Structures are given as C-alpha cells and as structure tokens.
N, CA, C and O atoms as a GROMACS GRO file, in nm:
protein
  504
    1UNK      N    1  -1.992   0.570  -2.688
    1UNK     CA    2  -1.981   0.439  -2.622
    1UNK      C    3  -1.843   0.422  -2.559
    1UNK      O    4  -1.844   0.368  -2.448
    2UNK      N    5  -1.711   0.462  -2.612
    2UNK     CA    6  -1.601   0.437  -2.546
    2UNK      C    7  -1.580   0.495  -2.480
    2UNK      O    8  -1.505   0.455  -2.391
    3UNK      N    9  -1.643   0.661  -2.478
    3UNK     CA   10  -1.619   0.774  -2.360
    3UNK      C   11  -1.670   0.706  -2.261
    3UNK      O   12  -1.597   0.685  -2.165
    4UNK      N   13  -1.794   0.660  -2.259
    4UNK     CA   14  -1.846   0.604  -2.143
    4UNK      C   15  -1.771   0.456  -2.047
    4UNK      O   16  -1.777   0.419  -1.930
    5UNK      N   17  -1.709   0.410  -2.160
    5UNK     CA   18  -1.631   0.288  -2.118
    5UNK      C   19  -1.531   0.316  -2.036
    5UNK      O   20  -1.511   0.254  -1.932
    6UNK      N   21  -1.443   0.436  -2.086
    6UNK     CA   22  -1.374   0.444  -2.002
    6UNK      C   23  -1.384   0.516  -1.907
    6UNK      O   24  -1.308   0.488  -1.814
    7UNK      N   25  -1.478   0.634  -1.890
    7UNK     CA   26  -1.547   0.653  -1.759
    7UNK      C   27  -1.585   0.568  -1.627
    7UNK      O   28  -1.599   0.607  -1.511
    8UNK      N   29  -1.594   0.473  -1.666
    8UNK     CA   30  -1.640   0.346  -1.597
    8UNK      C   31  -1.591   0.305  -1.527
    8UNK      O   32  -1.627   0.272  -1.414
    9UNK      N   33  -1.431   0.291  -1.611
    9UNK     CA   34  -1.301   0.235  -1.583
    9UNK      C   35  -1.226   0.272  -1.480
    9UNK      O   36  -1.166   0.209  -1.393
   10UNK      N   37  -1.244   0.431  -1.512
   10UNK     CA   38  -1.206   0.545  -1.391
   10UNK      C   39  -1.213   0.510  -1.286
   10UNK      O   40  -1.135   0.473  -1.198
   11UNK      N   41  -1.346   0.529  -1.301
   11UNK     CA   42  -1.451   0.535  -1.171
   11UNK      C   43  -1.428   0.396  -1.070
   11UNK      O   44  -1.415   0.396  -0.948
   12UNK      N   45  -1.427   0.310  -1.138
   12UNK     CA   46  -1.354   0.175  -1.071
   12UNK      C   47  -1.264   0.094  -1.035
   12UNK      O   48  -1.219   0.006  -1.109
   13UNK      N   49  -1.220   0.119  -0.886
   13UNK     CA   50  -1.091   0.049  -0.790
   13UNK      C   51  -1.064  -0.079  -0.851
   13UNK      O   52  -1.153  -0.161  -0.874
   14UNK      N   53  -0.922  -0.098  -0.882
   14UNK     CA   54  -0.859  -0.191  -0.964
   14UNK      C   55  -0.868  -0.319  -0.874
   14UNK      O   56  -0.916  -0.281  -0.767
   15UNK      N   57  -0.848  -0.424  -0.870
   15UNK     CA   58  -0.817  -0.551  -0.837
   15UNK      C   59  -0.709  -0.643  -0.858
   15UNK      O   60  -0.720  -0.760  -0.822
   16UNK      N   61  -0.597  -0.596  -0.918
   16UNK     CA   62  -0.492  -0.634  -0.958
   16UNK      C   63  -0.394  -0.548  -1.014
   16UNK      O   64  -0.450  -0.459  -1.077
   17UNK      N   65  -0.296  -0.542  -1.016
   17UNK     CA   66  -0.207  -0.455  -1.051
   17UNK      C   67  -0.042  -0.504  -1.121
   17UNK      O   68   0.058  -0.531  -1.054
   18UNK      N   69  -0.050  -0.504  -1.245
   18UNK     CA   70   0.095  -0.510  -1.298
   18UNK      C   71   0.220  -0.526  -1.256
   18UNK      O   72   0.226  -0.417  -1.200
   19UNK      N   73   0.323  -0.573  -1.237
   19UNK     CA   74   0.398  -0.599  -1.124
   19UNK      C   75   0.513  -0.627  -1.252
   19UNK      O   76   0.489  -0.632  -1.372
   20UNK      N   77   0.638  -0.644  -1.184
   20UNK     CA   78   0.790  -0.685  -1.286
   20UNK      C   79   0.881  -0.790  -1.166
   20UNK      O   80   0.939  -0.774  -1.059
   21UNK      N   81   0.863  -0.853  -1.220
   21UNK     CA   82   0.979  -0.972  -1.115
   21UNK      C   83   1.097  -1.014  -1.254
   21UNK      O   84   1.080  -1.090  -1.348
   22UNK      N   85   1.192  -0.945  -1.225
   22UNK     CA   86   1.321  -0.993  -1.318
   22UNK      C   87   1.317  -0.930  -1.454
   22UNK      O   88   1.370  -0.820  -1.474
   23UNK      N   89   1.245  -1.008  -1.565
   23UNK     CA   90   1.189  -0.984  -1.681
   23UNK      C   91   1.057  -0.990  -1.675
   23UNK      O   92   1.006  -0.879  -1.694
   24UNK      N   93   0.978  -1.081  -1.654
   24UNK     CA   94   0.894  -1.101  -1.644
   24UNK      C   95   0.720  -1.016  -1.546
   24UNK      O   96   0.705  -0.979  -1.430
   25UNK      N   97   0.636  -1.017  -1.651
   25UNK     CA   98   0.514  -0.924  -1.583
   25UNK      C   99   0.432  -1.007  -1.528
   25UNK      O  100   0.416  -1.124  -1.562
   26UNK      N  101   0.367  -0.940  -1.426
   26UNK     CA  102   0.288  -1.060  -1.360
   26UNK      C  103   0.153  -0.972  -1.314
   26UNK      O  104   0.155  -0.855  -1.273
   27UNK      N  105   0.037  -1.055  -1.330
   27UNK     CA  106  -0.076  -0.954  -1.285
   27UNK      C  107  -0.118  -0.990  -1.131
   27UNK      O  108  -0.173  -1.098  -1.108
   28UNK      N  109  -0.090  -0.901  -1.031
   28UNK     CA  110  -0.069  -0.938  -0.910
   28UNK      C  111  -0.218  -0.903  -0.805
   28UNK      O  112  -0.257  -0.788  -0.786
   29UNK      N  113  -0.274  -1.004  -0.755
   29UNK     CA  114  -0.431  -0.945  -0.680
   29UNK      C  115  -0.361  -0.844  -0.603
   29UNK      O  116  -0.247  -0.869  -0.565
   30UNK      N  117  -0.417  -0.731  -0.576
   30UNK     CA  118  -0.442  -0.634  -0.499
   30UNK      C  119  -0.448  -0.675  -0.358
   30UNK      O  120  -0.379  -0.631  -0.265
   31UNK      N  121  -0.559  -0.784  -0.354
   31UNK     CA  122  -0.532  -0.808  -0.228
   31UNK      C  123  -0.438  -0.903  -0.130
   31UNK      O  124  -0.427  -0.915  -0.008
   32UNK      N  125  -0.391  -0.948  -0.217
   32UNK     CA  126  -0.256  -1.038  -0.174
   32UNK      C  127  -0.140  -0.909  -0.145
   32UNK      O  128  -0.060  -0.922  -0.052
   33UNK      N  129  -0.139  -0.822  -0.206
   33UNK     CA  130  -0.011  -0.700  -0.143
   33UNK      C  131  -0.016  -0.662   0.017
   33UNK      O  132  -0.128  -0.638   0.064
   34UNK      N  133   0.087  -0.656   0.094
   34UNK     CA  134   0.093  -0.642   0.234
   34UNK      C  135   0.124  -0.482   0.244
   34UNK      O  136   0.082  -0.421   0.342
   35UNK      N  137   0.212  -0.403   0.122
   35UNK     CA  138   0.213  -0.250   0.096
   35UNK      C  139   0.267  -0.253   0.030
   35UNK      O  140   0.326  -0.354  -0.008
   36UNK      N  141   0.280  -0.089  -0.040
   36UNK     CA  142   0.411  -0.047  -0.133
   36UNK      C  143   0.469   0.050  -0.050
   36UNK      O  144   0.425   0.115   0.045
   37UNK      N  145   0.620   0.043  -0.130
   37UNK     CA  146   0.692   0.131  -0.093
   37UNK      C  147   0.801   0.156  -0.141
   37UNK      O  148   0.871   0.059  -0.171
   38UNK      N  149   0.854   0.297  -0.165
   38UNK     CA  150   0.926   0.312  -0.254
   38UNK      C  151   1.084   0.371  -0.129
   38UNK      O  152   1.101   0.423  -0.018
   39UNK      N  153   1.174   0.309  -0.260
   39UNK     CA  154   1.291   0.308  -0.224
   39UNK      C  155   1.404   0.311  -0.332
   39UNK      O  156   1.434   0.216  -0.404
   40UNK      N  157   1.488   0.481  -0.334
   40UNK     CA  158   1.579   0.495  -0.373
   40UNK      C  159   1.494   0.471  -0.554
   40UNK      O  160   1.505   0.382  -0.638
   41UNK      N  161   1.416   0.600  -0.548
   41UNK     CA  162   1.295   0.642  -0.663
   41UNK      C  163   1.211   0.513  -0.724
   41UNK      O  164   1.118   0.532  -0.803
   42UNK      N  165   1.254   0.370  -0.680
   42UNK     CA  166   1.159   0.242  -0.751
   42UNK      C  167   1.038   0.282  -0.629
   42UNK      O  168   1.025   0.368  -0.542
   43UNK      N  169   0.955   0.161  -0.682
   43UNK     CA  170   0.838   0.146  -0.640
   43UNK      C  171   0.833  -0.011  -0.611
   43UNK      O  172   0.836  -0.077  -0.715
   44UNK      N  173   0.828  -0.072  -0.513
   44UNK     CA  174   0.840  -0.211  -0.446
   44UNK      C  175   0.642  -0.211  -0.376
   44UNK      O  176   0.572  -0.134  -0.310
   45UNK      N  177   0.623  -0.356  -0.452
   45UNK     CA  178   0.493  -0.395  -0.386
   45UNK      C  179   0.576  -0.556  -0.307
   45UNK      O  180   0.672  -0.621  -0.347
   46UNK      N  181   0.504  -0.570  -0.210
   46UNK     CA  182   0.542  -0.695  -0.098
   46UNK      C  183   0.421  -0.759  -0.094
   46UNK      O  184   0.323  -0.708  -0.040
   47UNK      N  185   0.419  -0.901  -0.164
   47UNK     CA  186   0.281  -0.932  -0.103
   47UNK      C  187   0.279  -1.048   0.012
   47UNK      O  188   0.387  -1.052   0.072
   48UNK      N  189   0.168  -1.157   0.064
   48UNK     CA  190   0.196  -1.234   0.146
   48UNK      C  191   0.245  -1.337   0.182
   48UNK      O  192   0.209  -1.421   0.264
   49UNK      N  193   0.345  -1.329   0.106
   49UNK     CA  194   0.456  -1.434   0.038
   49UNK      C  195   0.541  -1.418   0.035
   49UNK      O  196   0.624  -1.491  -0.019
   50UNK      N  197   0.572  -1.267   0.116
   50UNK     CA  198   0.730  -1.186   0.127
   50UNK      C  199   0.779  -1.149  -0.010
   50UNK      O  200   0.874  -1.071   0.001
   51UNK      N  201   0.743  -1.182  -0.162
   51UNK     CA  202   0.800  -1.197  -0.246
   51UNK      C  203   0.778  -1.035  -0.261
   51UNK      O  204   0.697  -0.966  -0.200
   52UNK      N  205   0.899  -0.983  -0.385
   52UNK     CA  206   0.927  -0.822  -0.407
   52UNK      C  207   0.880  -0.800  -0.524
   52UNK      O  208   0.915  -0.895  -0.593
   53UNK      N  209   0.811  -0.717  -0.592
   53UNK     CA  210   0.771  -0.710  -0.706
   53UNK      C  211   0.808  -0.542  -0.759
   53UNK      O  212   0.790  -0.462  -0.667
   54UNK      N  213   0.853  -0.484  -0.881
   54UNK     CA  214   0.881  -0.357  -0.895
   54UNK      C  215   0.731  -0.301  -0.945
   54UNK      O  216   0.659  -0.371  -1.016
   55UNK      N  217   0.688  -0.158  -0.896
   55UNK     CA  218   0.561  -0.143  -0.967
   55UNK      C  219   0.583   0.014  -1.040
   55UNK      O  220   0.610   0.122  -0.987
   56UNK      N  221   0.559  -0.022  -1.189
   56UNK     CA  222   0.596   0.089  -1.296
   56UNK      C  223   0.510   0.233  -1.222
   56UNK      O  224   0.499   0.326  -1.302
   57UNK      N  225   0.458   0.256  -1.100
   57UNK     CA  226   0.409   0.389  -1.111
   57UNK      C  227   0.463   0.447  -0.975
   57UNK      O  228   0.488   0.383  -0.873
   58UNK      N  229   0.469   0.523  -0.986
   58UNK     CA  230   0.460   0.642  -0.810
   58UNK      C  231   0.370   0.617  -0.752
   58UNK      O  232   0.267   0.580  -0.808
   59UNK      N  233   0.381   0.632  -0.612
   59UNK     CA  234   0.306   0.629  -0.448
   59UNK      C  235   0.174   0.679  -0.532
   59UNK      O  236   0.083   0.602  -0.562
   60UNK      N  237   0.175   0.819  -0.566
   60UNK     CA  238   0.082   0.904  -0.572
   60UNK      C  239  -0.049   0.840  -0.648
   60UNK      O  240  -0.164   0.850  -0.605
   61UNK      N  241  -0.010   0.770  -0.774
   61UNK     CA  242  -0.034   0.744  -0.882
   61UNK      C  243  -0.123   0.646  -0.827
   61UNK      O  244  -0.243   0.660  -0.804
   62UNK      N  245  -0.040   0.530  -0.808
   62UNK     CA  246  -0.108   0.360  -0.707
   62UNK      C  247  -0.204   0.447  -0.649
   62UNK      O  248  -0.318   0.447  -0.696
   63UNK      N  249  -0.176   0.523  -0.554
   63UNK     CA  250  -0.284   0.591  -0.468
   63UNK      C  251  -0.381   0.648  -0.501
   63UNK      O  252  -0.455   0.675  -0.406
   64UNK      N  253  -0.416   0.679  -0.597
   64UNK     CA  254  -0.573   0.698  -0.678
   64UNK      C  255  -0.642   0.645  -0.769
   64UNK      O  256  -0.736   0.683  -0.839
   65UNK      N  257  -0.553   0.504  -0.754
   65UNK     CA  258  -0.561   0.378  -0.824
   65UNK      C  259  -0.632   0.305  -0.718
   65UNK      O  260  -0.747   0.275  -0.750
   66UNK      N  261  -0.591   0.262  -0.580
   66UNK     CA  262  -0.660   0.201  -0.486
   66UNK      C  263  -0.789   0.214  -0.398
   66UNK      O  264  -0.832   0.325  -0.367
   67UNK      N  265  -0.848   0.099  -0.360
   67UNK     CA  266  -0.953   0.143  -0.299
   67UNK      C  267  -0.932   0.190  -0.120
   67UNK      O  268  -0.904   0.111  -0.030
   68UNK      N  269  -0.955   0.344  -0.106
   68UNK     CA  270  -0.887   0.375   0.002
   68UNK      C  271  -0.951   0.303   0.150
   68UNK      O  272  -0.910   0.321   0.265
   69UNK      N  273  -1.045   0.232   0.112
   69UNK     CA  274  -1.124   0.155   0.261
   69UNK      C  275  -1.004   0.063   0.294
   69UNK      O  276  -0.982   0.040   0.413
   70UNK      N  277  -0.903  -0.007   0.173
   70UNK     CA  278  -0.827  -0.102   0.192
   70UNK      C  279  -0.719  -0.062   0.191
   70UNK      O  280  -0.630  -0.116   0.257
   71UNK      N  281  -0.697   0.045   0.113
   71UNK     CA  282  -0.515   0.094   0.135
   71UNK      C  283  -0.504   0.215   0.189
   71UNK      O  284  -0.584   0.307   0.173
   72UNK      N  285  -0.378   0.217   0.272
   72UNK     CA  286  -0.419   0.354   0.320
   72UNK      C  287  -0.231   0.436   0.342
   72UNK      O  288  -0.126   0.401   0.397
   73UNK      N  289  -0.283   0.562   0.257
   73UNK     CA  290  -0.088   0.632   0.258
   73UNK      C  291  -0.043   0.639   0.408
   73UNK      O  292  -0.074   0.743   0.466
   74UNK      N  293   0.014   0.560   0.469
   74UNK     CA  294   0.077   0.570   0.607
   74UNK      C  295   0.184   0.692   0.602
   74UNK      O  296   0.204   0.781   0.685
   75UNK      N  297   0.253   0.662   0.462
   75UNK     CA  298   0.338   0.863   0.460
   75UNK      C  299   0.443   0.848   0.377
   75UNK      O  300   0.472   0.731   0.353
   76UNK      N  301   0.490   0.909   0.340
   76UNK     CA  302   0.577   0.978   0.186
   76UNK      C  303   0.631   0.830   0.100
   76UNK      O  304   0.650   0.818  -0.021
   77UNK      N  305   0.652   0.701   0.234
   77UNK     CA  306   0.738   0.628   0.152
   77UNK      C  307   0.589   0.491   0.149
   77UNK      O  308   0.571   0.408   0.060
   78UNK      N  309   0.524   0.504   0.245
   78UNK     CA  310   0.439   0.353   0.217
   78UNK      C  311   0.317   0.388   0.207
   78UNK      O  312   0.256   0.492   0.234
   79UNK      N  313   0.278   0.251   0.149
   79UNK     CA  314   0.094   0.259   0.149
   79UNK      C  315   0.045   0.150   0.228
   79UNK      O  316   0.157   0.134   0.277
   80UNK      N  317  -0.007   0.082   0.272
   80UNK     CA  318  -0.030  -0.025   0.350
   80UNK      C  319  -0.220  -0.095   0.348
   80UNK      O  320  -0.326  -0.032   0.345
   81UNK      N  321  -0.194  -0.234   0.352
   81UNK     CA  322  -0.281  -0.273   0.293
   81UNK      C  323  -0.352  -0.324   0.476
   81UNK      O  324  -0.288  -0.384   0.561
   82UNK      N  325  -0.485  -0.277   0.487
   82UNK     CA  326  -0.574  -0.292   0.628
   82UNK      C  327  -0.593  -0.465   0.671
   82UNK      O  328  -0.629  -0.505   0.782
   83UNK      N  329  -0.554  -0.556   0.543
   83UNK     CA  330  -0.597  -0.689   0.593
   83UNK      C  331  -0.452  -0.756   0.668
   83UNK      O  332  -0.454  -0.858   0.737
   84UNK      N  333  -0.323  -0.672   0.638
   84UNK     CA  334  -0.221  -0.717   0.681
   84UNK      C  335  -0.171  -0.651   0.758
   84UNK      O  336  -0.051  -0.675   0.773
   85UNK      N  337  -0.240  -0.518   0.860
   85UNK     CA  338  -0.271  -0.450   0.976
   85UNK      C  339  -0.255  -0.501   1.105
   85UNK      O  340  -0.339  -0.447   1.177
   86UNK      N  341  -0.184  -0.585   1.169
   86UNK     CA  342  -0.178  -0.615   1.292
   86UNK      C  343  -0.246  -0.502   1.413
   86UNK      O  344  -0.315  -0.539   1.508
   87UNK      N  345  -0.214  -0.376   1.386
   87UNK     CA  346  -0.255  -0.311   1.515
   87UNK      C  347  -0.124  -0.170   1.454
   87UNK      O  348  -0.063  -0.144   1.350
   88UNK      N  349  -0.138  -0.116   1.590
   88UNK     CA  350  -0.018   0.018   1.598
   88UNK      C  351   0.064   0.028   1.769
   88UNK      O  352   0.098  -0.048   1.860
   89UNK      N  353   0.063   0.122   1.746
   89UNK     CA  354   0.142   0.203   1.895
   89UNK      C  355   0.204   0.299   1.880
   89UNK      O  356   0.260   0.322   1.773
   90UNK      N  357   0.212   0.390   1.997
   90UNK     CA  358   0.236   0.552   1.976
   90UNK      C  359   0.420   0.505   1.991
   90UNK      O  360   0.496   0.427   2.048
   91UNK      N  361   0.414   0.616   1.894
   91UNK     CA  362   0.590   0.604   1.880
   91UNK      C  363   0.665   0.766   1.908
   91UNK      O  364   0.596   0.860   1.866
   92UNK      N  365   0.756   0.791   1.952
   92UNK     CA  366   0.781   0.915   1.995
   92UNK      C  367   0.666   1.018   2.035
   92UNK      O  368   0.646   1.122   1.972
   93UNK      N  369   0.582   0.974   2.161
   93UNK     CA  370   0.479   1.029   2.196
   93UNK      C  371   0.368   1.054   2.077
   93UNK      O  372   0.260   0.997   2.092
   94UNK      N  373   0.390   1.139   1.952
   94UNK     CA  374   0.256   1.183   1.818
   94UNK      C  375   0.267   1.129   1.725
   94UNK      O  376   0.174   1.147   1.647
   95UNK      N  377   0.378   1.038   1.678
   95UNK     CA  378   0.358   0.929   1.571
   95UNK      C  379   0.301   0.795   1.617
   95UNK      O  380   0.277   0.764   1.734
   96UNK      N  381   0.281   0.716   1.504
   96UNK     CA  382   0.238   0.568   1.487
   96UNK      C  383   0.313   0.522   1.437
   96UNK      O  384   0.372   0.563   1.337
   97UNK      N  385   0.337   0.384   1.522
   97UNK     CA  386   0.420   0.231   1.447
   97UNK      C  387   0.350   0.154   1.440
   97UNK      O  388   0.293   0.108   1.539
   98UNK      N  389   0.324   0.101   1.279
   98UNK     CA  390   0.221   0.027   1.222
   98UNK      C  391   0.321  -0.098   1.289
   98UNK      O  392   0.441  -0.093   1.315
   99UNK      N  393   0.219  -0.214   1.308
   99UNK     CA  394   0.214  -0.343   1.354
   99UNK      C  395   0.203  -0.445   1.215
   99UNK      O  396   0.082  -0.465   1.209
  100UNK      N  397   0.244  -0.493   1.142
  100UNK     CA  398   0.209  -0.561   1.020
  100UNK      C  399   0.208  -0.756   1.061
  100UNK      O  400   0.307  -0.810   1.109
  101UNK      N  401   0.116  -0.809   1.038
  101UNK     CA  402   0.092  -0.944   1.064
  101UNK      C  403   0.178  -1.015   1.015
  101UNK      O  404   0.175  -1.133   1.051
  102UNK      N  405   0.278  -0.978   0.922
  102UNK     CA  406   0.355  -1.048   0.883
  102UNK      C  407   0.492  -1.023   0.941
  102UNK      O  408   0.546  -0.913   0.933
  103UNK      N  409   0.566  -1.164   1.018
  103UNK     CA  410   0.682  -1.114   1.069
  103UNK      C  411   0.740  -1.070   0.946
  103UNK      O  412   0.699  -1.061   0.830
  104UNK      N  413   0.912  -1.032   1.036
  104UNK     CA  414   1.050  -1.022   0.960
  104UNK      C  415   1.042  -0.973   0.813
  104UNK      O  416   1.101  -0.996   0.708
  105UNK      N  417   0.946  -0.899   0.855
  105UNK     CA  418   0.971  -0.787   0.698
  105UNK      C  419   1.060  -0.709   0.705
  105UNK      O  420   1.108  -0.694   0.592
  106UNK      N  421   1.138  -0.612   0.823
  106UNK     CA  422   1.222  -0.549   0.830
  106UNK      C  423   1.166  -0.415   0.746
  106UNK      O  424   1.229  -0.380   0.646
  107UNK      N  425   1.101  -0.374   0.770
  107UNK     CA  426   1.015  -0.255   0.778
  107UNK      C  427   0.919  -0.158   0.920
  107UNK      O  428   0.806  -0.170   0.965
  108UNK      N  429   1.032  -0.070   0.950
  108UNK     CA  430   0.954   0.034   0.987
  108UNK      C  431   0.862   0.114   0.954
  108UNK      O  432   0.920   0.219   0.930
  109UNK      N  433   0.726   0.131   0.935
  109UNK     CA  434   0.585   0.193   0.898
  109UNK      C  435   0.535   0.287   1.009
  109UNK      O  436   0.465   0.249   1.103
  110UNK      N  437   0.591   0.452   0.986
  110UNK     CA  438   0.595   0.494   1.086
  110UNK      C  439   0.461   0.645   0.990
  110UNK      O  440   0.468   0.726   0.898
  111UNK      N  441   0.349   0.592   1.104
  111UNK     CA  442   0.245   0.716   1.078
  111UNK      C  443   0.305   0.887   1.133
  111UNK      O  444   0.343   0.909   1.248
  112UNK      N  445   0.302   0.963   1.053
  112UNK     CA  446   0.349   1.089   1.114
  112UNK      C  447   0.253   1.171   1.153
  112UNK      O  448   0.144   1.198   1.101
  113UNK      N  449   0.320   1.219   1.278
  113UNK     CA  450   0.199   1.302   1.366
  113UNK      C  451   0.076   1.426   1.310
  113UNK      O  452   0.030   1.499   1.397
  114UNK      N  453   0.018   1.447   1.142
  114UNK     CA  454  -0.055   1.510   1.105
  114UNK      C  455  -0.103   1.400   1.025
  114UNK      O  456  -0.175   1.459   0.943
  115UNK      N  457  -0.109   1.267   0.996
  115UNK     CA  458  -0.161   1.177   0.911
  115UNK      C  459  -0.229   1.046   1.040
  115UNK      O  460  -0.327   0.971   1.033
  116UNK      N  461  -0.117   1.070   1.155
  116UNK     CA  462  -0.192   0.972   1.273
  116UNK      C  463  -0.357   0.951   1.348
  116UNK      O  464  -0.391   0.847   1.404
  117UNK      N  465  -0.457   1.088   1.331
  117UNK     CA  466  -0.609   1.078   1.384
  117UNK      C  467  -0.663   1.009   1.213
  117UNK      O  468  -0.750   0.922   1.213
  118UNK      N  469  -0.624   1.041   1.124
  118UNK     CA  470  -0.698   0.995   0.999
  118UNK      C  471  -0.646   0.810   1.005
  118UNK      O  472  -0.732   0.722   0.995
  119UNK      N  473  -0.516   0.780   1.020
  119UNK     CA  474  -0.536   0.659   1.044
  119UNK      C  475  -0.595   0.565   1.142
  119UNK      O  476  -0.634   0.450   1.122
  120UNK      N  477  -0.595   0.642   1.266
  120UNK     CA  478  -0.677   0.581   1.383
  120UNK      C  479  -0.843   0.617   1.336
  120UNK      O  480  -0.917   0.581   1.427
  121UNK      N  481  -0.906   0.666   1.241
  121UNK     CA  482  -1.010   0.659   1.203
  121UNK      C  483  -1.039   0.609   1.094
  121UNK      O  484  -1.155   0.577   1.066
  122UNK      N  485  -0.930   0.592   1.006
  122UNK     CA  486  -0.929   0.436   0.910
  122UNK      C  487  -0.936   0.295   0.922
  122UNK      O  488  -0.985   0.208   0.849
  123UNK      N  489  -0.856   0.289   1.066
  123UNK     CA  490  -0.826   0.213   1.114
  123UNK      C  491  -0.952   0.138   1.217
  123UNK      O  492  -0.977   0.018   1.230
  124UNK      N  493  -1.017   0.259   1.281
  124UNK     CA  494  -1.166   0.224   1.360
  124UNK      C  495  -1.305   0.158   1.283
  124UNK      O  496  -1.390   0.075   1.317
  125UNK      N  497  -1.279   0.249   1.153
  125UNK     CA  498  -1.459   0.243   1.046
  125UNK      C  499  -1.389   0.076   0.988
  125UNK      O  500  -1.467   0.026   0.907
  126UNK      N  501  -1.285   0.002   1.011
  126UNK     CA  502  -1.258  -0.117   0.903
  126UNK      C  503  -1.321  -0.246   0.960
  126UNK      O  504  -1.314  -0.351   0.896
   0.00000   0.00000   0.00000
C-alpha cells in the first residue's frame, strides 16, 4: 500500500512548492511563480508579486518536479513559467529573448541557440 502511494506521488506534477522568505516557510502555488533562477549557487523563485523566495533544491531537481507543458528550462540559469510568457525575439541572430509580462524584473532570459526550436515548439503546442 505505501509502495503504491508513493508511486503515485512520483508520478504526479506538484502544485506548490516550499519556499524560505527570511526564516520563515511558505507553501507557494506553482502557478503564481513567474521562474526560477539560480544565482551565485541559491535557487530564487519570483512569483507575480515580484516577491523573492529561496528554493531548497537545484534547477535540475525543480525540473523533474514540474509540469513541463507549464515550465520550461530556458537554460543553465532559468526555468520559466508559460502563463507569464509575454512572447520572444531573435537575439544575436540563433538565440531567444524571452519577453516576460511582468515589467522591471531586470532579468535577461536568454534561450540558447540548441534549446531555441524546442522552445518555439513549447511555446506553439501552449
């Protein structure tokens, strides 16, 4: 019975995710995050509230944690969430500059030219 429980568990894209603001833990919707991204080895989630939250795991980790229709690895440092997707544009002719709906984040989200046709086809099926 518990093997199966947590099989289950596996198998099923989270909806919220653990978060650290100061001292304090906070269980944060999934879909309120605008991306993560890590900086100087932390792990920073942003949600639509501009607010910063630290998140106890690696890119990699979150990333097989999420549901990939909604998040998607833009590249080594971010993940980015499709509802806070403004659009793109070609950036040094074979990369992408993600467009994010939310001003004055002060984030560059730059797709690199072997991850750019998989996001323009993430980006098409949404």
């Amino acid at each position: 019975m518990m093997t199966t429980l947590m099989n289950e568990k596996d198998t099923k894209k989270r909806t919220r995710i653990l978060v650290k603001k100061g001292v304090e833990y906070i269980l944060l919707k999934l879909e309120d995050v605008v991306f993560f991204y890590t900086e100087e080895k932390l792990v920073f989630a942003i949600d639509k509230m501009k607010q910063k939250y630290v998140v106890d795991k690696n890119l990699s980790m979150l990333e097989a944690g999420l549901d990939n229709t909604v998040f998607f690895r833009a590249n080594r440092k971010y993940i980015v969430n499709i509802n806070f997707v403004k659009g793109y544009k070609p950036y040094q002719k074979v990369k992408l500059i993600v467009d994010m709906t939310l001003p004055d984040l002060n984030h560059s989200i730059i797709v690199s030219q072997e991850t750019a046709p998989y996001f323009r086809k993430w980006i098409a099926e949404m």
